[in-house]
XYZ file of C-alpha atoms in Angstrom:
311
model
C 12.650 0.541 8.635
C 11.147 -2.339 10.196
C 7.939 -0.552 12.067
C 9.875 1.713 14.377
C 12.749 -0.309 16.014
C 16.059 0.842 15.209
C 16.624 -1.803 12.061
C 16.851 -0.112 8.436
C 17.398 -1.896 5.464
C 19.423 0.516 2.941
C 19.882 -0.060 -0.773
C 22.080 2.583 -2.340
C 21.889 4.134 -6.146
C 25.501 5.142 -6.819
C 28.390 3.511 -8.523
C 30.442 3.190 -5.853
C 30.637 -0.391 -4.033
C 29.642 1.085 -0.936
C 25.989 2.658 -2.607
C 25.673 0.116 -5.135
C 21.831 -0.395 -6.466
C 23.418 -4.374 -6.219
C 23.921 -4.120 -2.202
C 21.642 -4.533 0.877
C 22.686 -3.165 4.234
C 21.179 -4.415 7.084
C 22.358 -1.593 9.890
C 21.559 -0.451 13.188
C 20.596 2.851 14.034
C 21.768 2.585 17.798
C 25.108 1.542 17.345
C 25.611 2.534 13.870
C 27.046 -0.929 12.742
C 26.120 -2.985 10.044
C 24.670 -6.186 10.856
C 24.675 -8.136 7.398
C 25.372 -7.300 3.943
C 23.475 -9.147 0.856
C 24.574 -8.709 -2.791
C 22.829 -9.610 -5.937
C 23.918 -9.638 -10.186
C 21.119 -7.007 -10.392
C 19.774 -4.157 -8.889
C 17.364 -4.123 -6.103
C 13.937 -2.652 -6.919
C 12.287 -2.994 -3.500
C 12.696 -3.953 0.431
C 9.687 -5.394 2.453
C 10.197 -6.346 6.150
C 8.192 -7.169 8.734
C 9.157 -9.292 12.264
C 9.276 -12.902 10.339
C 10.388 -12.063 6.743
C 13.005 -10.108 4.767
C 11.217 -9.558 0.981
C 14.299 -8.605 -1.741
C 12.773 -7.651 -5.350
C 14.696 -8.319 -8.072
C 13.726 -7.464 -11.845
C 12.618 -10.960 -12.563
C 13.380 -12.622 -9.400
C 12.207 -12.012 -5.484
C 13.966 -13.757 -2.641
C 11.979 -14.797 0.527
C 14.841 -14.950 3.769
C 13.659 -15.650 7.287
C 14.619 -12.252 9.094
C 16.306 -13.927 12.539
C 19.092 -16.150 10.598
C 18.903 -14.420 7.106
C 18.773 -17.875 5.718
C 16.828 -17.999 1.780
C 13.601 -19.606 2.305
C 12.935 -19.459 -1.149
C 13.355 -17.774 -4.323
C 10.827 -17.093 -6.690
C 10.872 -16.401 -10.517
C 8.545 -13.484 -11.645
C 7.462 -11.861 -14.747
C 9.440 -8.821 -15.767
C 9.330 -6.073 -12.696
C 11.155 -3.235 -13.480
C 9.248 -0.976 -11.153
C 9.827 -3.027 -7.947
C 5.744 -3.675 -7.785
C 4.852 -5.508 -4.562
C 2.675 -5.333 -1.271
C 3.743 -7.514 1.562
C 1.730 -7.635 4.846
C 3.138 -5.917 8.301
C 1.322 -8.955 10.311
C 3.458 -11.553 11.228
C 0.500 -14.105 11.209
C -1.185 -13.026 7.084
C 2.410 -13.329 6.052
C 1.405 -12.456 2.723
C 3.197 -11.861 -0.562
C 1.698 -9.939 -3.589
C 3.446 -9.551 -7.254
C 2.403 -8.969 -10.835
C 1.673 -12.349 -12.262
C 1.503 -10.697 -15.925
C 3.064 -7.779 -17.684
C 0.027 -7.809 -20.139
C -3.006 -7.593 -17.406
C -3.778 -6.860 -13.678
C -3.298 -9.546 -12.281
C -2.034 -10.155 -8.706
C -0.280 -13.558 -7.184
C -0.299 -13.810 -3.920
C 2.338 -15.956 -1.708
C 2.153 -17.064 1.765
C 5.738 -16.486 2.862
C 5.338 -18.916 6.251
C 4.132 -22.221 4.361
C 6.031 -21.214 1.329
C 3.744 -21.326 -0.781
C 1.167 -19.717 -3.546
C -1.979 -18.889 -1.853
C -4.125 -17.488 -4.763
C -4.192 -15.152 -8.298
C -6.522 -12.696 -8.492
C -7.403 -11.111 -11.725
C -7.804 -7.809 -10.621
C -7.869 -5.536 -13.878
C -7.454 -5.361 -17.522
C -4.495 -3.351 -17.654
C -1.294 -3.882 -16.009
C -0.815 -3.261 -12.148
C 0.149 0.711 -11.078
C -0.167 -0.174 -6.962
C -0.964 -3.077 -4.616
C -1.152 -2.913 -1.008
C -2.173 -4.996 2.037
C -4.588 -4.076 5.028
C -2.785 -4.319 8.167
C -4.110 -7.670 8.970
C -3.182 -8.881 5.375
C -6.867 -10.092 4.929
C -7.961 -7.391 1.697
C -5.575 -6.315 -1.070
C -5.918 -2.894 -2.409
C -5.096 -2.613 -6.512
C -5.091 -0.018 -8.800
C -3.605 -0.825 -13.243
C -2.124 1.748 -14.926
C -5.656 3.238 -16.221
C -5.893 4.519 -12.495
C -9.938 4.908 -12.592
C -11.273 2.154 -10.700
C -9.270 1.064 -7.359
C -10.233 -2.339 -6.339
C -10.142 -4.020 -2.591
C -9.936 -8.017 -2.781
C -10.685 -10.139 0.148
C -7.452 -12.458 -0.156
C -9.127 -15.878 1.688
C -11.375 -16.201 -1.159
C -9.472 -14.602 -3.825
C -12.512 -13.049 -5.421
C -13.342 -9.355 -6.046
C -14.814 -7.307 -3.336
C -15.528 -3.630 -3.267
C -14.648 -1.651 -6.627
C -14.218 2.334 -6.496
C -14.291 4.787 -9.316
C -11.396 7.492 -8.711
C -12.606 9.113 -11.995
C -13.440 8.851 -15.334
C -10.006 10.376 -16.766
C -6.604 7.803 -16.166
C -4.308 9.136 -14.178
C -1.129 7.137 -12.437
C -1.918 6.006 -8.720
C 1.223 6.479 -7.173
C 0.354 4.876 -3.410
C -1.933 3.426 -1.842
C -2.964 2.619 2.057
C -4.999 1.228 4.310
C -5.939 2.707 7.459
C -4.228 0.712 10.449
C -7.513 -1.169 11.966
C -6.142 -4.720 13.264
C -10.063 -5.944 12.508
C -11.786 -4.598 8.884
C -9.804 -1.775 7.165
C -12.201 1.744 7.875
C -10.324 3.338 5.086
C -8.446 3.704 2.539
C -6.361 6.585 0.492
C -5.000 7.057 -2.682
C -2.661 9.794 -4.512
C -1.740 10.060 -7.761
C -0.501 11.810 -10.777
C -3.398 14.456 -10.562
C -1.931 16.005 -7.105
C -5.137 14.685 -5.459
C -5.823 12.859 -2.606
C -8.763 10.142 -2.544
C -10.228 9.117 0.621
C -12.338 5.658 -0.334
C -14.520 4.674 3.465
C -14.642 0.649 3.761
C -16.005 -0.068 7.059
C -19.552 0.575 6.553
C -19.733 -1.191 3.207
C -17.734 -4.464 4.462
C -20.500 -4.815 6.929
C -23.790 -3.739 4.913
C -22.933 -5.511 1.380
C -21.563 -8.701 1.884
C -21.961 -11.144 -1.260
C -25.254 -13.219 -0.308
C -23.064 -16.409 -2.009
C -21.508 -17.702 -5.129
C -24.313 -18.093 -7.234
C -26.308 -14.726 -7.044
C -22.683 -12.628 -7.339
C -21.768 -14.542 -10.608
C -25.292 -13.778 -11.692
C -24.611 -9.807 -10.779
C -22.868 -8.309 -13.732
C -19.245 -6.966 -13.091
C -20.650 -3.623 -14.589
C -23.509 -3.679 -11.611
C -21.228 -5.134 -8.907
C -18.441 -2.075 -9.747
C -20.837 0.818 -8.795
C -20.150 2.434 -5.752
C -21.949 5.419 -4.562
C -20.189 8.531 -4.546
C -20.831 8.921 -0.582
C -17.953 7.188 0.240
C -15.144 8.923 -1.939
C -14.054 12.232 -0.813
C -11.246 14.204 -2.639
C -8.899 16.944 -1.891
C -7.521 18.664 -4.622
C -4.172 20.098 -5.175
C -2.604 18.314 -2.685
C 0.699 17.957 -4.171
C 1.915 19.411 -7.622
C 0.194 17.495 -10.589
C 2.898 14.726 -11.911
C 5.282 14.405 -8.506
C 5.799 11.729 -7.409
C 4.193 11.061 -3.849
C 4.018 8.189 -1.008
C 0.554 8.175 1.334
C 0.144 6.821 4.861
C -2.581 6.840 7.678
C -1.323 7.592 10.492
C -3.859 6.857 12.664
C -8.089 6.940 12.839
C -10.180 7.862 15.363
C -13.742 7.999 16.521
C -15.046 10.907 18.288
C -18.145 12.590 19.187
C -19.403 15.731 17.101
C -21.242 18.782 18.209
C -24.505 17.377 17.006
C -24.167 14.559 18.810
C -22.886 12.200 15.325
C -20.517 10.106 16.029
C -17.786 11.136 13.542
C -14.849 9.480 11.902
C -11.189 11.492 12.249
C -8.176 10.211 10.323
C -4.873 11.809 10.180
C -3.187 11.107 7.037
C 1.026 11.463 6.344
C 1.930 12.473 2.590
C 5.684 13.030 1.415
C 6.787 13.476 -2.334
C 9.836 12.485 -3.812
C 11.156 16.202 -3.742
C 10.858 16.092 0.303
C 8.167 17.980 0.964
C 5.925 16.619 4.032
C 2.012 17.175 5.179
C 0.160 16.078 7.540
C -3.947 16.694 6.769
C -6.803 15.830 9.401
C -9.939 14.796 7.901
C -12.822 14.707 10.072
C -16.047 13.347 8.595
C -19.459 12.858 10.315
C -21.970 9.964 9.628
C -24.057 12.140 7.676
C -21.111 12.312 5.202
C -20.059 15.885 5.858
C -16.158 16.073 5.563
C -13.485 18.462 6.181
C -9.799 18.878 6.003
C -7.512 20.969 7.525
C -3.774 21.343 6.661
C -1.607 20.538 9.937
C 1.596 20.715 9.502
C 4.157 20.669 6.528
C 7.575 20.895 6.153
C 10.409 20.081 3.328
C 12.890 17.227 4.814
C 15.628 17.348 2.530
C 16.204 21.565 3.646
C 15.405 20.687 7.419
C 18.366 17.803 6.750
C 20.872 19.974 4.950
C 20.040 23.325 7.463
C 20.607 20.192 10.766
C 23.760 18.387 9.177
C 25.169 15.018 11.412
């Protein structure tokens, strides 16, 4: 869906022409037409949209159209993607691109899809790439590999790396990833993964108190030293989905409000839905002493709410 207008972008997985993996429908959800039809020798592995750009992912190909006229900008050759990996920024103005650049390491290029053009590679890990995302602004890049153990947030201007967290010390597969939605510096940023935990990582207050001092002194900081992270700003709830499924993350939105003692504290509602249809919505209020909690506040299963409410 592109943001919440009434434009969906549907790729099928059936063998008939109509649901083919090979076809992209462009329809509208207030007149129920189709507006355009693409098709493709392979299967789509991913849609991005946002108001400029339509983003198609092929398995070794990505095509770059300009959303008003559906003309190809540009097509792009990639390594192998058979997962569909990409991040692509919601802001209109950080028009930003990211796919694997290898199939062997973690490493990230990143395309500005208004000049047309490769903006940077970051190396981001040592293993190959599990999840990428952009901030809302598309100024930081979020990455986990395949280990799943340290996520990573990359200021994209000067392609360097920023902020490392430690999820754990045991891999597990980080199945999404996302940002809070600040327009300005990203306050946070959540993670689930194949462990049925949620991991809330806090950004703001470290973007502003440990900036790099310059070049020289961070290449004379070991990686090693630069990667710790204090444990005050990752907070975990367990069990939030079953261990293994599948799940998609999403702040919904973050606010600032006053406590009881006076703190000002930090309240984020956060959207999670796994591939089985089951939704929750959790609150997570945390104070600037670093005293969290969570309450459960709503949940749901889609695909029985869909099939008990047929069209």
């Amino acid at each position: 869906m592109l943001f919440s207008s009434s434009l969906l972008a549907i790729v099928g997985a059936g063998e008939q022409p109509s649901l083919s993996p090979r076809r992209l429908c462009l329809f509208n959800t207030v007149t129920g037409t189709a507006l355009r039809e693409l098709n493709y020798l392979t299967s789509i592995l991913a849609i991005r949209i946002n108001r400029k750009r339509l983003i198609v992912i092929l398995q070794d190909k990505t095509y770059i159209y300009d959303l008003n006229s559906l003309a190809i900008l540009d097509t792009i050759d990639t390594v192998p993607n058979n997962k569909g990996l990409c991040a692509f920024s919601p802001s209109s103005e950080g028009c930003y691109l990211a796919l694997p650049a290898s199939t062997t390491k973690g490493s990230v290029l990143v395309y500005n899809t208004v000049e047309l053009q490769s903006l940077c590679q970051i190396d981001a890990h040592r293993s190959p790439l599990a999840a990428i995302v952009f901030s809302s602004n598309g100024m930081y890049l979020a990455t986990a590999s395949e280990q799943g153990t340290i996520i990573r947030v990359h200021l994209v201007s000067q392609a360097t790396k920023s902020y490392s967290f430690r999820r754990g010390s045991y891999p597990s597969t980080i199945y999404s990833l996302s940002f809070g939605p600040s327009a300005e510096l990203p306050d946070i940023l959540v993670a689930t993964s194949s462990s049925g935990s949620l991991h809330v990582f806090f950004l703001g207050q470290l973007i502003n108190q440990r900036r790099r001092p310059n070049k020289l002194l961070g290449s004379m900081i070991p990686d090693s030293v630069n990667d710790v992270f204090e444990q005050a700003h990752h907070h975990v709830l367990h069990n939030v989905v079953p261990a293994s499924v599948k799940s998609y993350v999403t702040i919904y939105n973050v606010d600032n409000v006053p406590s009881v003692s006076t703190v000002s504290a930090l309240r984020a509602s956060i959207f999670i839905i796994t591939y089985d249809g089951n939704f929750r919505e959790y609150s997570l209020n945390v104070t600037k002493l670093n005293e969290s909690s969570w309450s459960l506040e709503r949940e749901f299963n889609a695909l029985e709410t869909i099939s008990d409410n047929p069209c």
